[in-house]
Coordinates of C-alpha atoms and ligand atoms in Angstrom, one line a residue:
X1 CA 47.4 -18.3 13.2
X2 CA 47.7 -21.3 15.2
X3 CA 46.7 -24.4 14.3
X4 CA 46.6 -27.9 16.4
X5 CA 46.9 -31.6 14.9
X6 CA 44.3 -33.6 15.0
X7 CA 46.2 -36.3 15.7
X8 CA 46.1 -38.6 19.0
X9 CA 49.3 -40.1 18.5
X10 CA 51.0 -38.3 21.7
X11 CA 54.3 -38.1 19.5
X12 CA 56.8 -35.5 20.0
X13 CA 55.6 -33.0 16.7
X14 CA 52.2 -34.4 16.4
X15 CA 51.2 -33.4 19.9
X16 CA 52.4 -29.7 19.3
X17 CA 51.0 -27.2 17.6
X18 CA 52.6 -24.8 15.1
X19 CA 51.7 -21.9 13.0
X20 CA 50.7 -22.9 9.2
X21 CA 53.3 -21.6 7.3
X22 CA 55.9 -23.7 9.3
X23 CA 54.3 -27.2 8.8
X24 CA 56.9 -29.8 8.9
X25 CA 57.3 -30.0 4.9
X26 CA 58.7 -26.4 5.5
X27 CA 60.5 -26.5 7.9
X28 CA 62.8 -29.1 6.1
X29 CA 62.5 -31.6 9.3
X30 CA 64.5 -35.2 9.9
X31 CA 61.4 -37.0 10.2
X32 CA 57.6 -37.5 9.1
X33 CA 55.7 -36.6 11.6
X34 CA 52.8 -39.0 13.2
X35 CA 49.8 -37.0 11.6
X36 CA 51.2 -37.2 8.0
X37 CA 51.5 -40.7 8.2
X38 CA 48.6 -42.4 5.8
X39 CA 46.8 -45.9 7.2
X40 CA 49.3 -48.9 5.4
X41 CA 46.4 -50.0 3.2
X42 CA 47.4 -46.3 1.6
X43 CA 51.0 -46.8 1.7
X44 CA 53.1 -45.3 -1.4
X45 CA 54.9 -48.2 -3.4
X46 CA 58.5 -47.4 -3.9
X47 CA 58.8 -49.0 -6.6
X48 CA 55.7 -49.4 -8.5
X49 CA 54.9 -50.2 -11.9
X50 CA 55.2 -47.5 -14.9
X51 CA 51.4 -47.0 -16.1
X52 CA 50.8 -47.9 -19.5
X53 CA 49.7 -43.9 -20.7
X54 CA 48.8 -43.4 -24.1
X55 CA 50.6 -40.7 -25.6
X56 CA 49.1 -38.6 -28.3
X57 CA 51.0 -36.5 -30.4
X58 CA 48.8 -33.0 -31.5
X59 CA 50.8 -31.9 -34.4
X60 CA 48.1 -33.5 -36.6
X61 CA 44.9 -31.6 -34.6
X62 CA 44.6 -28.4 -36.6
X63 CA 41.5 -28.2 -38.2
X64 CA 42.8 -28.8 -41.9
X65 CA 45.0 -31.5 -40.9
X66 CA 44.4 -34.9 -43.0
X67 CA 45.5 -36.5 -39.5
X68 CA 42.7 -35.3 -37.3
X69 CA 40.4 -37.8 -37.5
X70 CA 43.2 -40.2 -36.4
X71 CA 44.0 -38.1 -33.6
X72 CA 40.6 -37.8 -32.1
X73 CA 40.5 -41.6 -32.3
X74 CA 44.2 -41.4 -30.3
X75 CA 41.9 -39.4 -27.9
X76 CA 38.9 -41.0 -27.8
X77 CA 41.1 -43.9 -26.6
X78 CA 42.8 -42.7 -24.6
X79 CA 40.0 -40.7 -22.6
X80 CA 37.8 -44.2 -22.5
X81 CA 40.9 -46.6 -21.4
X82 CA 42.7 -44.5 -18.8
X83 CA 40.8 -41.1 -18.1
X84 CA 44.8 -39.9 -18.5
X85 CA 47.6 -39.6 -21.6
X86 CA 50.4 -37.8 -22.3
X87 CA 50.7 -34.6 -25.3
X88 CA 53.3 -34.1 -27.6
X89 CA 53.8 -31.4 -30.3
X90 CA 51.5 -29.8 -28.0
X91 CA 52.8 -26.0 -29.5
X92 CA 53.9 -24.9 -26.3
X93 CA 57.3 -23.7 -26.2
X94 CA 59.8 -25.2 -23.5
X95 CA 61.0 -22.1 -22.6
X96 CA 57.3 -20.9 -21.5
X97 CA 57.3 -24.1 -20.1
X98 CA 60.5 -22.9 -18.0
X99 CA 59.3 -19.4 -17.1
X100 CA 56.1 -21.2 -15.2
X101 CA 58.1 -23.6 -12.9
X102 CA 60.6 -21.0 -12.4
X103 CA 58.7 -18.7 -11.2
X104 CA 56.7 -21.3 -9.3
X105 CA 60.1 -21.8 -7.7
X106 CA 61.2 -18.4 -7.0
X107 CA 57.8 -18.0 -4.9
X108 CA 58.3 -21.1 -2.8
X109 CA 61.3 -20.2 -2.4
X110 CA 60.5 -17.1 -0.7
X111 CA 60.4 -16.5 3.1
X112 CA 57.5 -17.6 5.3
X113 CA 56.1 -14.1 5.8
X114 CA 55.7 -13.2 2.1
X115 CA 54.0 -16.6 1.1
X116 CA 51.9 -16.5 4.4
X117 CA 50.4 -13.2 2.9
X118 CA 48.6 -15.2 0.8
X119 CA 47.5 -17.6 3.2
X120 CA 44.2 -19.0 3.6
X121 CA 42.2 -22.2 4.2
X122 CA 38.8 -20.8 2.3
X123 CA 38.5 -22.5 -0.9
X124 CA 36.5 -19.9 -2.3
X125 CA 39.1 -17.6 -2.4
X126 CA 40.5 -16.5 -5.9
X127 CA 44.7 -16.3 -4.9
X128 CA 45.4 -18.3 -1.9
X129 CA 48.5 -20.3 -0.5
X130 CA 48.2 -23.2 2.2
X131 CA 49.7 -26.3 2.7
X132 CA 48.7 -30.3 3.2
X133 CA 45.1 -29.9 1.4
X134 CA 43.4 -27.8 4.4
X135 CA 45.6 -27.5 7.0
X136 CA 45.0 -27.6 10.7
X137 CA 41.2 -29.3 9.6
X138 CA 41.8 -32.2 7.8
X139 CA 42.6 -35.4 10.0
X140 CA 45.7 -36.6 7.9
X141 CA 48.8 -34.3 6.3
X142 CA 49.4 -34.0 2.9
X143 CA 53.4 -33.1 2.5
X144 CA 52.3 -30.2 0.1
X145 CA 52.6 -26.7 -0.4
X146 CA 50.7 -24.7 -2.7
X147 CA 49.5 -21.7 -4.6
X148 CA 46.3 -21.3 -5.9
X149 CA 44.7 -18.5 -8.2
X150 CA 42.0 -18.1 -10.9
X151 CA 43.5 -17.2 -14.2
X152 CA 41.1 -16.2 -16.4
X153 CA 39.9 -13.5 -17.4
X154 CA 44.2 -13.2 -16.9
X155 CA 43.3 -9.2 -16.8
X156 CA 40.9 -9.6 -13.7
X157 CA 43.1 -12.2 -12.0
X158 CA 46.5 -11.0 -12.7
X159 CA 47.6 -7.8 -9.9
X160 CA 46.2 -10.2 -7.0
X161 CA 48.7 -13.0 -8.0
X162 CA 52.1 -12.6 -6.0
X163 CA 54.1 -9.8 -6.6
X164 CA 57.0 -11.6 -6.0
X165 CA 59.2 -12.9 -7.6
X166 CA 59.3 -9.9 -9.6
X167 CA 58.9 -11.6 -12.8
X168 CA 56.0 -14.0 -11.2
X169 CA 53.0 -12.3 -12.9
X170 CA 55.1 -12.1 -16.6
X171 CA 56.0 -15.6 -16.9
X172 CA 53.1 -17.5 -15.5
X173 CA 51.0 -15.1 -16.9
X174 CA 52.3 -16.3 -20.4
X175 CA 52.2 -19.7 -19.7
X176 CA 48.7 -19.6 -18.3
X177 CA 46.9 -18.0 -21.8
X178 CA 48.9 -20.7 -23.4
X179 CA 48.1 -23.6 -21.8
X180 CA 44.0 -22.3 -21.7
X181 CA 44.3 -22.2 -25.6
X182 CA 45.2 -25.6 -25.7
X183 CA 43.1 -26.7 -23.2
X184 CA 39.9 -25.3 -25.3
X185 CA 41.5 -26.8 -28.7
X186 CA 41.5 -30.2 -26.4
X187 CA 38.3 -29.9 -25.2
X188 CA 36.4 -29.4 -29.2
X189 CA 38.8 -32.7 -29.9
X190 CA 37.1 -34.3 -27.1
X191 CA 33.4 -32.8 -27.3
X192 CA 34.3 -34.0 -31.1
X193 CA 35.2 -37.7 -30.2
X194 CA 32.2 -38.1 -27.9
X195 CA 30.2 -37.1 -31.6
X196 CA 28.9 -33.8 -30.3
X197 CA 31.3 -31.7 -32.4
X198 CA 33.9 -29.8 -31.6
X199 CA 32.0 -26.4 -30.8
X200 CA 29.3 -28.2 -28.2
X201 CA 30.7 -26.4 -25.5
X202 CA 33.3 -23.9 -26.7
X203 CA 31.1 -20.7 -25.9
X204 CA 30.6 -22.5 -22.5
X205 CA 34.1 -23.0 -21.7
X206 CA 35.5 -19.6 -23.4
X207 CA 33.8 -18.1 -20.4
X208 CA 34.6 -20.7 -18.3
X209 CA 36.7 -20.7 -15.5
X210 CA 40.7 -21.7 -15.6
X211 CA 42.0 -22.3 -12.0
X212 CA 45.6 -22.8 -11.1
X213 CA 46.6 -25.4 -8.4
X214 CA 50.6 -24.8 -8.3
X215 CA 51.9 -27.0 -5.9
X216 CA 55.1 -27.8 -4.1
X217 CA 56.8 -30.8 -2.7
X218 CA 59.9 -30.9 -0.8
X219 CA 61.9 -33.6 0.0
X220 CA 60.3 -35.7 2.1
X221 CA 62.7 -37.6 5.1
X222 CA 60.6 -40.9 5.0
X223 CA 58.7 -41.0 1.5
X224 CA 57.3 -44.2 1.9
X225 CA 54.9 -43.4 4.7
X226 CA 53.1 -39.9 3.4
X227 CA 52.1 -39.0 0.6
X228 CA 52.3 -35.2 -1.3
X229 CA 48.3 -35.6 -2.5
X230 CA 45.9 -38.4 -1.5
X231 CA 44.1 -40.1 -4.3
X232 CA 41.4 -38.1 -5.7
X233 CA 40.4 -37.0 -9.5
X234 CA 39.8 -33.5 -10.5
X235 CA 37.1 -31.5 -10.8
X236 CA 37.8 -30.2 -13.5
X237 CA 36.4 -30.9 -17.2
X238 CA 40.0 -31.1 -18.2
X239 CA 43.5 -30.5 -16.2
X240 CA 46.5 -30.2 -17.9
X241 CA 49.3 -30.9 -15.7
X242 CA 53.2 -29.1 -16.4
X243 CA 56.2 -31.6 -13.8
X244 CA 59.2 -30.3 -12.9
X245 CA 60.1 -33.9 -12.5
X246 CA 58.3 -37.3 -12.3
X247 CA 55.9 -37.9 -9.0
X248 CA 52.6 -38.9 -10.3
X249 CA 50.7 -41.8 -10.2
X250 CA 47.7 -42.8 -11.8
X251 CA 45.0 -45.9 -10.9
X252 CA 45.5 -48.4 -13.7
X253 CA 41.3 -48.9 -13.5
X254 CA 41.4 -52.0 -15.9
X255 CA 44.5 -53.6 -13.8
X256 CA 43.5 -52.0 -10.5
X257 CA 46.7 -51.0 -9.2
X258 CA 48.9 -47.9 -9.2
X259 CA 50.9 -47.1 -11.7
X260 CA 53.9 -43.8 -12.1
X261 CA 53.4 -41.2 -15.1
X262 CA 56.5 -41.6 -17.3
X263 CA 59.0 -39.0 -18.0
X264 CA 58.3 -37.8 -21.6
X265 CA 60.6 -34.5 -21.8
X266 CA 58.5 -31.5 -23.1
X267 CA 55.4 -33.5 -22.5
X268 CA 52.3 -32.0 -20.6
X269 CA 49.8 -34.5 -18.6
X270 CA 45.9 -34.3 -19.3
X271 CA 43.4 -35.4 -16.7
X272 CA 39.9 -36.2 -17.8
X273 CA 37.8 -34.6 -14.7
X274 CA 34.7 -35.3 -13.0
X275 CA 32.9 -32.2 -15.6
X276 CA 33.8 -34.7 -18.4
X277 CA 32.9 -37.9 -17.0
X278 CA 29.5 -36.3 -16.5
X279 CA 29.3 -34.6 -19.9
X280 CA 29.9 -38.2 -21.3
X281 CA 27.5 -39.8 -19.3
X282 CA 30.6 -42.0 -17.9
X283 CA 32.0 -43.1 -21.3
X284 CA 34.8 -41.2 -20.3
X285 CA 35.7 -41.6 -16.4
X286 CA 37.7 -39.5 -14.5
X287 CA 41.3 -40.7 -13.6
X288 CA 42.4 -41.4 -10.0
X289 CA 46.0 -40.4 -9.4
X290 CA 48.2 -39.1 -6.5
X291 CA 51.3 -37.5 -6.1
X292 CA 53.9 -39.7 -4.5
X293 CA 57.3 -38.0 -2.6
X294 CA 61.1 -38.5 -2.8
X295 CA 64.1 -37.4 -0.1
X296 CA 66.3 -35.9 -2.9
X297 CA 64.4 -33.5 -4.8
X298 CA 61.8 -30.7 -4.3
X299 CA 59.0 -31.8 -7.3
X300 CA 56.6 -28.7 -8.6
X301 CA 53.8 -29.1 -10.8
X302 CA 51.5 -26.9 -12.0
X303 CA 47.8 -28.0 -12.9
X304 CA 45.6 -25.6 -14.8
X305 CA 42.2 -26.8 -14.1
X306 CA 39.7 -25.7 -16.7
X307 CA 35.4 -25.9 -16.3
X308 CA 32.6 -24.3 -17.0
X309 CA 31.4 -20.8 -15.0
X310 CA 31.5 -20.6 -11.3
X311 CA 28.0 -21.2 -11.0
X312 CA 27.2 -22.8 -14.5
X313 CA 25.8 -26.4 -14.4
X314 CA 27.4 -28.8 -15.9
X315 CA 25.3 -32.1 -16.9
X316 CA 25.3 -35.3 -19.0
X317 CA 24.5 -34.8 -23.0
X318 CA 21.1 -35.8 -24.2
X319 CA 22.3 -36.6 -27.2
X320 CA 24.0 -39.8 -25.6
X321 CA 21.2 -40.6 -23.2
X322 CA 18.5 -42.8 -24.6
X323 CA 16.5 -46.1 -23.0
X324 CA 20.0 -48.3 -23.1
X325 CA 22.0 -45.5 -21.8
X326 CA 20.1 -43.6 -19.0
X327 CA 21.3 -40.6 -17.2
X328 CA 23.6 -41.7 -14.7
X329 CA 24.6 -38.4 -13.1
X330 CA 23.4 -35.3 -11.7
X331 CA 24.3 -31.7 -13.2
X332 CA 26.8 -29.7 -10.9
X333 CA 28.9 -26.6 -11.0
X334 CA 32.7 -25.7 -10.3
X335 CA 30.8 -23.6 -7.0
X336 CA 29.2 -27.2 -6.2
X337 CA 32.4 -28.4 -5.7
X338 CA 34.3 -26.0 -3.9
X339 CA 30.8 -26.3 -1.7
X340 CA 32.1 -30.0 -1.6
X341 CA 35.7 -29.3 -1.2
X342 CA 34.8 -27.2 2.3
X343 CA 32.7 -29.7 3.9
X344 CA 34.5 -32.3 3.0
X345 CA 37.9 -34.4 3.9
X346 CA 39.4 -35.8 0.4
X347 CA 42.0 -37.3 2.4
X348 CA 39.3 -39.6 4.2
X349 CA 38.4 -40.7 0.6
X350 CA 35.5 -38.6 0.1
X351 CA 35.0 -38.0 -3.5
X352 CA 32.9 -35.2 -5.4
X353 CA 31.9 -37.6 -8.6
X354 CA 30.1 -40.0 -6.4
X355 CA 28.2 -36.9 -5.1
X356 CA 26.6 -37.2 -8.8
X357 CA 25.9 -40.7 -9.3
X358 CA 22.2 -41.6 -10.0
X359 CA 23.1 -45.2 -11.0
X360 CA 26.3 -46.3 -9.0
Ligands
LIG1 C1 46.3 -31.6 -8.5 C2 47.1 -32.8 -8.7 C3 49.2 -33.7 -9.2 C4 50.7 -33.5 -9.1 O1 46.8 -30.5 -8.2 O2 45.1 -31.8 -8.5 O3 46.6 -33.8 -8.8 O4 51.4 -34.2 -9.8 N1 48.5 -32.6 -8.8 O5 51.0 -32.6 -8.4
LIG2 NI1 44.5 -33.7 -9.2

């Protein structure tokens, strides 16, 4: 499938057009070319502050734990201050951890026409790969490759997921039920912090959906002039984000300025998404970030994004509306979004929550 760029820049690779499935972060070229280059208000800093991210450690979340009250504090925190923190003693093991990025390795790593199988610029498919964010439509390049599928129900999902690697299927298959147990612990802790209790939306979100966004970044030749993701926020009620290595950057709202994601080895990242924001009535926000690139190392991360049904709406609790607190969004669906996600360029800034502001 041939795709051109939309850029006017009458440069040497910008002018051309190539097949998707060869774009210029996979093809490994000397140079960024013109239409991955963001406006300089955008630019990447180099060397940018570390974000101040709460980390909170779950070994004390199990129900009978004497610490849990303490820890839904550390979340409640940590969900009103940054949108974004850091999980410790999390219960998954490191060497489920492994299996996911190395099997997110092995299928980058396989040739073009395998991965081009799965190719496909409709967001409402279930499995699709693609690079940038929609290739060929989008005015600027994102230096990103990535894999997408649904993974829950895992049964329903599982035999259109790449059959290669071999062991593909097996390990993020593991990891996936894993990290959706957690996720759905999380979300009670946080349905529980907002004072809603900790069941308010677990039958909601037990048939909710749980969509992977495994992406891919390769070295990039000139890292200071694109970026791997533009800034956006998720979704999602809740993404919880597995890093090969460091790469993400979060907007410090209070400080107003970018800020990278420490390394914390074993750690996972949580995202609080648009969903929640919503659900909270804007107590909690959702966090801005971006991935940022480097020339040395391919970065993989995989994001499981979890929400309510395809078509279920999602809106603000009643119980924390009242005359000094109004309503200040409108109810919306994962389906609402991808809706969004078609029509829309995220790269141009456009962003889903303010789709859902009543009061701005
Ligand atoms: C995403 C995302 C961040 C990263 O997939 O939505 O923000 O570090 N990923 O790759
Ligand atoms: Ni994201």
């Amino acid at each position: 499938m041939e795709f051109s760029h939309r850029s006017n820049m009458g440069n040497d690779e910008s002018s051309i057009s190539f097949s998707t499935g060869k774009s210029a972060q996979e093809r490994g070229l000397s140079h960024v070319p013109e239409s991955y280059v963001i406006p300089t208000s955008h630019d990447p800093n180099l060397h940018p502050e570390t974000a101040k991210v709460p980390v909170v450690d779950l070994s004390g979340l199990r129900p009978a734990s004497a610490q849990r009250s303490l820890v839904i504090q550390d979340i409640k925190n940590a969900c009103h201050r940054m949108g974004f923190f850091q999980i410790i003693n999390h219960g998954i093991n490191q060497s489920l951890m492994d299996g996911a990025l190395s099997s997110a390795f092995g299928f980058f790593n396989l040739p073009t026409p395998e991965k081009m199988k799965l190719m496909s610029n409709d967001v409402h498919k279930p499995v699709r790969y693609g690079t940038s964010i929609k290739d060929g439509i989008d005015n600027i390049q994102f230096w990103r490759v990535f894999l997408k599928h649904y993974a829950h129900p895992l049964e329903d999902w599982i035999l259109s997921w790449p059959a290669n690697p071999p062991y593909y299927r097996e390990k993020m298959g593991n990891y996936c039920s894993e990290v959706r147990k957690l996720g759905l612990e999380l979300m009670g802790a946080i349905t529980e912090s907002l004072g809603l209790g900790s069941a308010y939306l677990s039958d909601k979100m037990n048939e909710g959906m749980q969509v992977m966004a495994v992406n891919c970044y390769p070295p990039c030749p000139n890292p200071n002039v694109a970026l791997g993701l533009p800034p956006h926020s998720d979704y999602s009620c809740l993404t919880i984000v597995l890093q090969s290595s460091p790469g993400l950057e979060i907007m410090d709202m209070e400080e107003g300025k970018w800020g990278k994601v420490p390394k914390l080895h074993g750690a996972l990242q949580v995202h609080v998404g648009d969903h929640l924001e919503v659900l909270s009535n804007g107590l909690y926000k959702s966090v801005v970030h971006r991935a940022i690139l480097n020339c040395e190392r391919t970065r993989i991360s995989i994001a499981s994004l979890m929400s309510l049904g395809l078509d279920e709406k999602l809106g603000t609790a009643e119980e924390l509306v009242d005359e000094q607190h109004p309503k200040r969004y409108k109810e919306s669906s994962f389906g609402d979004f991808l809706n969004f996600l078609s029509a829309n360029d995220i790269g141009e800034g456009k962003a889903f929550i303010d789709t859902l502001k009543i009061i701005k």
